Amino acid sequence: MGSGVIISNNGIIVTNLHTIIDCNFINVKLHNDKIYSSEVLMTLPAFDISLIKIKASTPLIPIEFGDSNAISLGQDIINVSSSKLWQQTITGGIITGLGVSKQLDGQDIKGIEMIEVNLNLDEGDSGGPLLNKSGELIGMITAKDVTRSRKSYAIPSSKILLLYEYYQKSK
């Protein structure tokens, strides 16, 4: 179980690789409770990012990308996710660290600087969008510090955009 965010009107969704890695099939439930099967388009294990695609009958409304290179400490953020405990939740917080290197499951995520935020996460929140006050995607929630309360990490939107642009060029 995990969260994700629609990044194109033709049904491409970005989520964390660790949320889908051991799945035989992936069903996606949208905010309107419609459920779609999906296919994996591309993964980037070093950054824990996956692109998946659903086949919706009508064009979807994608998230607007914000500039993760323009964020600052203390900036207000919003997280939207659906965990096992709480469905379709919206929580607020602030950016508490920039350029943070982090380990996931004991492995360094090489070449990526994470955004540290003061959010409590539950299982299934990974893959949820981290938004600025304008509702633009500035990151994707990917991990929490299990030793400290309200300390979580997000992959910057600039890394997500790089993978999406690479996928678009490789089609």
PDB file of C-alpha atoms in Angstrom:
ATOM      1  CA  MET A   1       0.000   0.000   0.000  1.00  0.00           C
ATOM      2  CA  GLY A   2       1.203   3.465  -0.833  1.00  0.00           C
ATOM      3  CA  SER A   3       0.240   6.830  -2.190  1.00  0.00           C
ATOM      4  CA  GLY A   4       1.029   8.502  -5.489  1.00  0.00           C
ATOM      5  CA  VAL A   5       0.323  11.556  -7.587  1.00  0.00           C
ATOM      6  CA  ILE A   6      -0.963  11.997 -11.144  1.00  0.00           C
ATOM      7  CA  ILE A   7       1.639  13.840 -13.243  1.00  0.00           C
ATOM      8  CA  SER A   8       0.098  13.604 -16.733  1.00  0.00           C
ATOM      9  CA  ASN A   9      -3.408  13.756 -18.163  1.00  0.00           C
ATOM     10  CA  ASN A  10      -2.948  10.334 -19.799  1.00  0.00           C
ATOM     11  CA  GLY A  11      -2.713   8.558 -16.437  1.00  0.00           C
ATOM     12  CA  ILE A  12       0.969   8.543 -15.491  1.00  0.00           C
ATOM     13  CA  ILE A  13       1.456   8.461 -11.732  1.00  0.00           C
ATOM     14  CA  VAL A  14       4.637   8.823  -9.714  1.00  0.00           C
ATOM     15  CA  THR A  15       5.096   6.829  -6.516  1.00  0.00           C
ATOM     16  CA  ASN A  16       7.898   5.260  -4.503  1.00  0.00           C
ATOM     17  CA  LEU A  17       9.483   2.097  -5.815  1.00  0.00           C
ATOM     18  CA  HIS A  18       9.435   0.547  -2.342  1.00  0.00           C
ATOM     19  CA  THR A  19       5.609   0.736  -2.324  1.00  0.00           C
ATOM     20  CA  ILE A  20       5.262  -1.456  -5.432  1.00  0.00           C
ATOM     21  CA  ILE A  21       8.456  -3.527  -5.592  1.00  0.00           C
ATOM     22  CA  ASP A  22       6.979  -6.811  -4.338  1.00  0.00           C
ATOM     23  CA  CYS A  23       3.549  -6.460  -5.971  1.00  0.00           C
ATOM     24  CA  ASN A  24       2.299  -8.895  -8.593  1.00  0.00           C
ATOM     25  CA  PHE A  25      -0.321  -6.357  -9.648  1.00  0.00           C
ATOM     26  CA  ILE A  26      -0.993  -2.756  -8.704  1.00  0.00           C
ATOM     27  CA  ASN A  27      -4.479  -1.340  -8.296  1.00  0.00           C
ATOM     28  CA  VAL A  28      -4.860   2.424  -8.056  1.00  0.00           C
ATOM     29  CA  LYS A  29      -7.757   4.012  -6.191  1.00  0.00           C
ATOM     30  CA  LEU A  30      -8.388   7.639  -7.103  1.00  0.00           C
ATOM     31  CA  HIS A  31      -9.978  10.297  -4.898  1.00  0.00           C
ATOM     32  CA  ASN A  32     -13.371   9.540  -6.497  1.00  0.00           C
ATOM     33  CA  ASP A  33     -13.095   5.890  -5.321  1.00  0.00           C
ATOM     34  CA  LYS A  34     -12.657   4.554  -8.873  1.00  0.00           C
ATOM     35  CA  ILE A  35     -10.170   1.687  -9.015  1.00  0.00           C
ATOM     36  CA  TYR A  36      -7.875   1.061 -11.978  1.00  0.00           C
ATOM     37  CA  SER A  37      -5.269  -1.557 -12.744  1.00  0.00           C
ATOM     38  CA  SER A  38      -1.880  -0.150 -13.662  1.00  0.00           C
ATOM     39  CA  GLU A  39       1.364  -1.023 -15.355  1.00  0.00           C
ATOM     40  CA  VAL A  40       4.891  -0.079 -14.354  1.00  0.00           C
ATOM     41  CA  LEU A  41       6.480   2.184 -16.968  1.00  0.00           C
ATOM     42  CA  MET A  42       9.869   2.928 -15.459  1.00  0.00           C
ATOM     43  CA  THR A  43      11.713   2.763 -12.160  1.00  0.00           C
ATOM     44  CA  LEU A  44      14.733   4.535 -10.771  1.00  0.00           C
ATOM     45  CA  PRO A  45      15.892   2.377  -7.839  1.00  0.00           C
ATOM     46  CA  ALA A  46      18.693   4.744  -6.793  1.00  0.00           C
ATOM     47  CA  PHE A  47      16.076   7.429  -6.067  1.00  0.00           C
ATOM     48  CA  ASP A  48      13.208   5.089  -4.989  1.00  0.00           C
ATOM     49  CA  ILE A  49      10.969   6.470  -7.765  1.00  0.00           C
ATOM     50  CA  SER A  50       8.518   4.615 -10.033  1.00  0.00           C
ATOM     51  CA  LEU A  51       6.292   5.731 -12.860  1.00  0.00           C
ATOM     52  CA  ILE A  52       3.109   3.724 -13.283  1.00  0.00           C
ATOM     53  CA  LYS A  53       0.183   4.251 -15.642  1.00  0.00           C
ATOM     54  CA  ILE A  54      -3.552   3.706 -15.412  1.00  0.00           C
ATOM     55  CA  LYS A  55      -5.998   3.652 -18.318  1.00  0.00           C
ATOM     56  CA  ALA A  56      -8.672   6.164 -17.451  1.00  0.00           C
ATOM     57  CA  SER A  57     -11.627   6.673 -19.777  1.00  0.00           C
ATOM     58  CA  THR A  58     -11.248  10.462 -19.675  1.00  0.00           C
ATOM     59  CA  PRO A  59      -8.194  12.725 -19.382  1.00  0.00           C
ATOM     60  CA  LEU A  60      -7.017  13.239 -15.806  1.00  0.00           C
ATOM     61  CA  ILE A  61      -5.953  16.482 -14.177  1.00  0.00           C
ATOM     62  CA  PRO A  62      -2.225  16.310 -13.404  1.00  0.00           C
ATOM     63  CA  ILE A  63      -0.434  18.081 -10.585  1.00  0.00           C
ATOM     64  CA  GLU A  64       1.512  21.233 -11.403  1.00  0.00           C
ATOM     65  CA  PHE A  65       5.235  20.950 -10.733  1.00  0.00           C
ATOM     66  CA  GLY A  66       6.823  23.499  -8.436  1.00  0.00           C
ATOM     67  CA  ASP A  67      10.514  24.367  -8.264  1.00  0.00           C
ATOM     68  CA  SER A  68      12.107  22.301  -5.505  1.00  0.00           C
ATOM     69  CA  ASN A  69      15.308  24.290  -6.007  1.00  0.00           C
ATOM     70  CA  ALA A  70      13.493  27.427  -4.793  1.00  0.00           C
ATOM     71  CA  ILE A  71      12.256  26.058  -1.447  1.00  0.00           C
ATOM     72  CA  SER A  72      13.566  27.304   1.892  1.00  0.00           C
ATOM     73  CA  LEU A  73      13.833  26.305   5.538  1.00  0.00           C
ATOM     74  CA  GLY A  74      10.684  27.090   7.483  1.00  0.00           C
ATOM     75  CA  GLN A  75       8.533  27.111   4.348  1.00  0.00           C
ATOM     76  CA  ASP A  76       4.983  25.855   4.864  1.00  0.00           C
ATOM     77  CA  ILE A  77       4.212  22.549   3.166  1.00  0.00           C
ATOM     78  CA  ILE A  78       1.174  20.331   2.651  1.00  0.00           C
ATOM     79  CA  ASN A  79       1.114  16.536   2.355  1.00  0.00           C
ATOM     80  CA  VAL A  80      -1.744  14.587   0.790  1.00  0.00           C
ATOM     81  CA  SER A  81      -1.772  10.831   1.259  1.00  0.00           C
ATOM     82  CA  SER A  82      -3.748   7.715   2.098  1.00  0.00           C
ATOM     83  CA  SER A  83      -2.268   5.426   4.699  1.00  0.00           C
ATOM     84  CA  LYS A  84      -3.650   2.197   6.085  1.00  0.00           C
ATOM     85  CA  LEU A  85      -4.977   4.169   9.053  1.00  0.00           C
ATOM     86  CA  TRP A  86      -6.238   7.337   7.380  1.00  0.00           C
ATOM     87  CA  GLN A  87      -7.676   7.625   3.863  1.00  0.00           C
ATOM     88  CA  GLN A  88      -7.197  10.810   1.837  1.00  0.00           C
ATOM     89  CA  THR A  89      -5.629  12.950   4.532  1.00  0.00           C
ATOM     90  CA  ILE A  90      -4.189  16.428   4.242  1.00  0.00           C
ATOM     91  CA  THR A  91      -1.564  17.487   6.766  1.00  0.00           C
ATOM     92  CA  GLY A  92       0.538  20.589   7.103  1.00  0.00           C
ATOM     93  CA  GLY A  93       4.047  21.231   8.316  1.00  0.00           C
ATOM     94  CA  ILE A  94       7.257  23.025   7.470  1.00  0.00           C
ATOM     95  CA  ILE A  95      10.548  22.276   5.776  1.00  0.00           C
ATOM     96  CA  THR A  96      13.099  21.561   8.509  1.00  0.00           C
ATOM     97  CA  GLY A  97      16.106  20.533   6.428  1.00  0.00           C
ATOM     98  CA  LEU A  98      17.470  20.808   2.906  1.00  0.00           C
ATOM     99  CA  GLY A  99      20.071  18.712   1.132  1.00  0.00           C
ATOM    100  CA  VAL A 100      19.773  15.911   3.669  1.00  0.00           C
ATOM    101  CA  SER A 101      21.329  12.588   2.668  1.00  0.00           C
ATOM    102  CA  LYS A 102      19.319   9.694   4.032  1.00  0.00           C
ATOM    103  CA  GLN A 103      19.464   5.924   4.187  1.00  0.00           C
ATOM    104  CA  LEU A 104      16.499   3.738   3.305  1.00  0.00           C
ATOM    105  CA  ASP A 105      16.611   0.174   4.563  1.00  0.00           C
ATOM    106  CA  GLY A 106      20.301   0.633   5.347  1.00  0.00           C
ATOM    107  CA  GLN A 107      21.258   1.843   1.869  1.00  0.00           C
ATOM    108  CA  ASP A 108      22.301   5.353   0.945  1.00  0.00           C
ATOM    109  CA  ILE A 109      20.242   6.996  -1.747  1.00  0.00           C
ATOM    110  CA  LYS A 110      23.203   8.106  -3.851  1.00  0.00           C
ATOM    111  CA  GLY A 111      23.180  11.457  -5.578  1.00  0.00           C
ATOM    112  CA  ILE A 112      19.949  12.722  -4.079  1.00  0.00           C
ATOM    113  CA  GLU A 113      19.455  15.390  -1.498  1.00  0.00           C
ATOM    114  CA  MET A 114      16.249  14.917   0.432  1.00  0.00           C
ATOM    115  CA  ILE A 115      13.878  17.500   1.851  1.00  0.00           C
ATOM    116  CA  GLU A 116      13.360  17.046   5.593  1.00  0.00           C
ATOM    117  CA  VAL A 117       9.878  17.921   6.894  1.00  0.00           C
ATOM    118  CA  ASN A 118       8.150  17.827  10.278  1.00  0.00           C
ATOM    119  CA  LEU A 119       5.393  15.357   9.413  1.00  0.00           C
ATOM    120  CA  ASN A 120       4.333  12.154  11.124  1.00  0.00           C
ATOM    121  CA  LEU A 121       3.843   9.409   8.559  1.00  0.00           C
ATOM    122  CA  ASP A 122       1.950   6.151   8.678  1.00  0.00           C
ATOM    123  CA  GLU A 123       2.358   3.058   6.516  1.00  0.00           C
ATOM    124  CA  GLY A 124       1.019   3.918   3.065  1.00  0.00           C
ATOM    125  CA  ASP A 125       1.876   7.625   3.139  1.00  0.00           C
ATOM    126  CA  SER A 126       5.007   7.035   1.031  1.00  0.00           C
ATOM    127  CA  GLY A 127       4.550   8.320  -2.498  1.00  0.00           C
ATOM    128  CA  GLY A 128       2.231  11.116  -1.450  1.00  0.00           C
ATOM    129  CA  PRO A 129       2.830  14.602  -2.834  1.00  0.00           C
ATOM    130  CA  LEU A 130       4.569  17.310  -0.865  1.00  0.00           C
ATOM    131  CA  LEU A 131       3.027  20.616  -1.953  1.00  0.00           C
ATOM    132  CA  ASN A 132       3.820  24.290  -1.530  1.00  0.00           C
ATOM    133  CA  LYS A 133       1.071  26.759  -0.543  1.00  0.00           C
ATOM    134  CA  SER A 134       0.180  27.183  -4.233  1.00  0.00           C
ATOM    135  CA  GLY A 135      -0.600  23.461  -4.485  1.00  0.00           C
ATOM    136  CA  GLU A 136       2.431  22.729  -6.674  1.00  0.00           C
ATOM    137  CA  LEU A 137       4.437  19.518  -6.318  1.00  0.00           C
ATOM    138  CA  ILE A 138       7.768  20.244  -4.635  1.00  0.00           C
ATOM    139  CA  GLY A 139       8.510  16.713  -3.450  1.00  0.00           C
ATOM    140  CA  MET A 140       7.281  13.181  -2.825  1.00  0.00           C
ATOM    141  CA  ILE A 141       7.158  11.704   0.675  1.00  0.00           C
ATOM    142  CA  THR A 142       9.470   8.705   0.839  1.00  0.00           C
ATOM    143  CA  ALA A 143      10.603   7.893   4.386  1.00  0.00           C
ATOM    144  CA  LYS A 144      10.300   8.706   8.046  1.00  0.00           C
ATOM    145  CA  ASP A 145      12.808   8.654  10.859  1.00  0.00           C
ATOM    146  CA  VAL A 146      11.548   5.844  13.081  1.00  0.00           C
ATOM    147  CA  THR A 147      13.687   7.075  15.984  1.00  0.00           C
ATOM    148  CA  ARG A 148      12.169  10.567  16.079  1.00  0.00           C
ATOM    149  CA  SER A 149       8.653  11.936  15.983  1.00  0.00           C
ATOM    150  CA  ARG A 150       7.687  14.336  13.188  1.00  0.00           C
ATOM    151  CA  LYS A 151      10.806  13.832  11.087  1.00  0.00           C
ATOM    152  CA  SER A 152      10.208  12.648   7.533  1.00  0.00           C
ATOM    153  CA  TYR A 153      11.860  12.931   4.146  1.00  0.00           C
ATOM    154  CA  ALA A 154      10.777  13.777   0.612  1.00  0.00           C
ATOM    155  CA  ILE A 155      12.411  13.380  -2.783  1.00  0.00           C
ATOM    156  CA  PRO A 156      12.625  16.798  -4.499  1.00  0.00           C
ATOM    157  CA  SER A 157      10.299  17.375  -7.455  1.00  0.00           C
ATOM    158  CA  SER A 158      13.320  18.191  -9.626  1.00  0.00           C
ATOM    159  CA  LYS A 159      14.362  14.503  -9.430  1.00  0.00           C
ATOM    160  CA  ILE A 160      10.839  13.338 -10.293  1.00  0.00           C
ATOM    161  CA  LEU A 161      10.716  15.688 -13.256  1.00  0.00           C
ATOM    162  CA  LEU A 162      14.070  14.365 -14.510  1.00  0.00           C
ATOM    163  CA  LEU A 163      12.760  10.789 -14.527  1.00  0.00           C
ATOM    164  CA  TYR A 164       9.506  11.821 -16.212  1.00  0.00           C
ATOM    165  CA  GLU A 165      11.343  13.792 -18.909  1.00  0.00           C
ATOM    166  CA  TYR A 166      13.706  10.846 -19.468  1.00  0.00           C
ATOM    167  CA  TYR A 167      10.705   8.537 -19.859  1.00  0.00           C
ATOM    168  CA  GLN A 168       9.063  10.931 -22.341  1.00  0.00           C
ATOM    169  CA  LYS A 169      12.234  11.022 -24.475  1.00  0.00           C
ATOM    170  CA  SER A 170      12.687   7.234 -24.384  1.00  0.00           C
ATOM    171  CA  LYS A 171       9.174   6.399 -25.668  1.00  0.00           C
TER     172      LYS A 171
END
